[in-house]
Amino acid sequence: MPGSSAPRRDVDSVASALADALPALHRALDRLVARDYAHPKPPEGRLNLLRHVAEHPGATVREAAEALLMKPNNVSALVSQLTEEGLLERRQDSADKRVARLYPTAVARRRLGEVRALQVSHLTEALLSLTEGEMDALGSALGALHSLTHRLHPATR
């Protein structure tokens, strides 16, 4: 794996700026979505679990916990809550009756779509206010951000 040829102080500076900017961006977007969402917005942990199950229908609690970097008992508690709320279904595995597979309900898929639409709408509005150069820089940075995320996630190492 090739390393960066940038001086260490430059790398440290970028790391520090990202550590500040990414959570601030996430919080700002989260507040806007919570303000405009028609339902009480679920906490981020619940949304992340719902997103994971929607992207990986039939996942187990253990698989979801590993992917989300959470403890299985915490994911299990979230699954129980989301099942009670009608957002997740547990189905018994056909090969191993001890294993439960998780599936999003139609309501969960619809609400996830609503949240995603609000996120895209708010980001689109903000992006339209940027200069062409800023847009180009963000577009160029997307691949690097995906690579950085991949390198930080222990399940992908």
Coordinates of C-alpha atoms in Angstrom, one line a residue:
M1 CA 0.0 0.0 0.0
P2 CA 1.6 3.3 -1.0
G3 CA 2.1 5.9 1.6
S4 CA 1.8 9.7 1.4
S5 CA 4.8 11.6 0.3
A6 CA 3.4 14.7 2.1
P7 CA 5.4 16.1 5.0
R8 CA 4.2 14.8 8.4
R9 CA 3.2 18.3 9.6
D10 CA 0.9 18.6 6.5
V11 CA -0.7 15.2 7.2
D12 CA -1.2 16.1 10.8
S13 CA -2.8 19.4 9.8
V14 CA -5.2 17.7 7.4
A15 CA -6.0 15.1 10.0
S16 CA -6.8 17.8 12.5
A17 CA -9.0 19.7 10.1
L18 CA -10.9 16.6 9.1
A19 CA -11.4 15.7 12.7
D20 CA -13.1 19.1 13.2
A21 CA -14.9 19.4 9.9
L22 CA -16.5 16.0 9.5
P23 CA -18.4 15.9 12.8
A24 CA -19.5 19.6 12.4
L25 CA -20.8 18.8 8.9
H26 CA -22.6 15.7 10.2
R27 CA -24.2 17.7 13.2
A28 CA -25.3 20.5 10.9
L29 CA -27.0 18.1 8.5
D30 CA -28.5 16.1 11.3
R31 CA -30.1 19.2 12.8
L32 CA -31.6 20.2 9.5
V33 CA -33.0 16.8 8.9
A34 CA -34.4 16.6 12.5
R35 CA -36.1 20.0 12.0
D36 CA -37.8 19.0 8.7
Y37 CA -38.5 15.3 9.3
A38 CA -42.2 14.5 9.7
H39 CA -41.6 12.0 12.5
P40 CA -39.5 12.1 15.6
K41 CA -36.0 11.5 14.1
P42 CA -34.5 8.2 15.5
P43 CA -31.1 8.5 17.2
E44 CA -28.2 7.9 14.9
G45 CA -27.5 4.4 16.2
R46 CA -31.0 3.3 15.2
L47 CA -30.8 5.0 11.8
N48 CA -27.5 3.3 11.2
L49 CA -28.9 -0.1 12.1
L50 CA -31.9 0.4 9.9
R51 CA -29.7 1.6 7.0
H52 CA -27.5 -1.5 7.4
V53 CA -30.4 -3.9 7.4
A54 CA -32.0 -2.2 4.4
E55 CA -28.7 -2.5 2.5
H56 CA -28.1 -6.1 3.8
P57 CA -31.5 -7.8 4.3
G58 CA -31.2 -11.0 6.2
A59 CA -28.2 -9.8 8.3
T60 CA -27.8 -11.2 11.7
V61 CA -27.4 -9.2 14.9
R62 CA -23.7 -10.2 15.0
E63 CA -23.1 -9.2 11.4
A64 CA -24.8 -5.8 12.0
A65 CA -22.8 -5.3 15.1
E66 CA -19.5 -6.0 13.3
A67 CA -20.4 -3.7 10.4
L68 CA -21.5 -0.9 12.7
L69 CA -18.6 -1.3 15.1
M70 CA -21.1 -1.8 18.0
K71 CA -21.4 -4.4 20.7
P72 CA -23.8 -7.3 19.8
N73 CA -25.8 -6.8 23.0
N74 CA -26.4 -3.1 22.1
V75 CA -27.5 -4.0 18.6
S76 CA -29.8 -6.7 20.1
A77 CA -31.4 -4.1 22.3
L78 CA -31.9 -1.7 19.3
V79 CA -33.4 -4.6 17.3
S80 CA -35.9 -5.3 20.1
Q81 CA -36.9 -1.6 20.1
L82 CA -37.1 -1.3 16.4
T83 CA -39.1 -4.5 16.2
E84 CA -41.6 -3.2 18.8
E85 CA -41.9 0.0 16.7
G86 CA -42.7 -2.0 13.6
L87 CA -39.5 -0.9 11.8
L88 CA -37.7 -4.3 11.8
E89 CA -38.7 -7.9 11.4
R90 CA -36.9 -10.8 12.9
R91 CA -37.2 -14.0 10.9
Q92 CA -35.9 -17.4 11.9
D93 CA -33.1 -18.7 9.7
S94 CA -34.3 -21.7 7.6
A95 CA -31.1 -23.6 8.1
D96 CA -30.4 -22.8 11.8
K97 CA -33.5 -22.1 13.9
R98 CA -31.3 -20.4 16.6
V99 CA -30.4 -17.6 14.2
A100 CA -32.6 -14.6 13.6
R101 CA -32.3 -12.7 10.3
L102 CA -33.3 -9.1 10.2
Y103 CA -35.4 -7.3 7.6
P104 CA -36.6 -3.7 7.3
T105 CA -40.4 -3.2 7.2
A106 CA -42.0 -1.2 4.4
V107 CA -42.4 1.6 7.0
A108 CA -38.7 1.6 7.7
R109 CA -37.8 1.6 4.1
R110 CA -40.2 4.6 3.5
R111 CA -38.8 6.5 6.5
L112 CA -35.2 5.9 5.5
G113 CA -36.0 7.2 2.0
E114 CA -37.5 10.3 3.6
V115 CA -34.4 10.9 5.7
R116 CA -32.2 10.3 2.7
A117 CA -34.2 12.7 0.6
L118 CA -33.9 15.4 3.2
Q119 CA -30.2 14.9 3.5
V120 CA -29.7 15.2 -0.3
S121 CA -32.0 18.2 -0.5
H122 CA -30.1 20.1 2.2
L123 CA -26.7 19.2 0.8
T124 CA -27.8 20.1 -2.7
E125 CA -29.0 23.5 -1.5
A126 CA -25.7 24.1 0.3
L127 CA -23.6 22.9 -2.6
L128 CA -25.4 25.2 -5.0
S129 CA -24.0 28.1 -2.9
L130 CA -20.4 27.0 -3.4
T131 CA -18.1 28.3 -6.1
E132 CA -17.2 26.1 -9.1
G133 CA -13.7 25.6 -7.6
E134 CA -15.1 24.5 -4.3
M135 CA -17.4 22.1 -6.0
D136 CA -14.5 20.7 -8.1
A137 CA -12.4 20.3 -4.9
L138 CA -15.2 18.4 -3.1
G139 CA -15.8 16.2 -6.1
S140 CA -12.1 15.4 -6.3
A141 CA -12.0 14.6 -2.5
L142 CA -14.9 12.1 -2.6
G143 CA -12.7 9.2 -3.7
A144 CA -10.1 10.0 -1.1
L145 CA -12.7 10.2 1.6
H146 CA -14.1 6.8 0.6
S147 CA -10.6 5.4 0.8
L148 CA -9.9 7.0 4.2
T149 CA -13.2 5.5 5.5
H150 CA -12.2 2.1 4.2
R151 CA -8.8 2.3 5.9
L152 CA -10.3 3.4 9.3
H153 CA -13.0 0.6 9.4
P154 CA -11.4 -2.4 11.0
A155 CA -13.8 -4.9 9.3
T156 CA -12.3 -3.9 5.9
R157 CA -8.6 -4.3 6.9

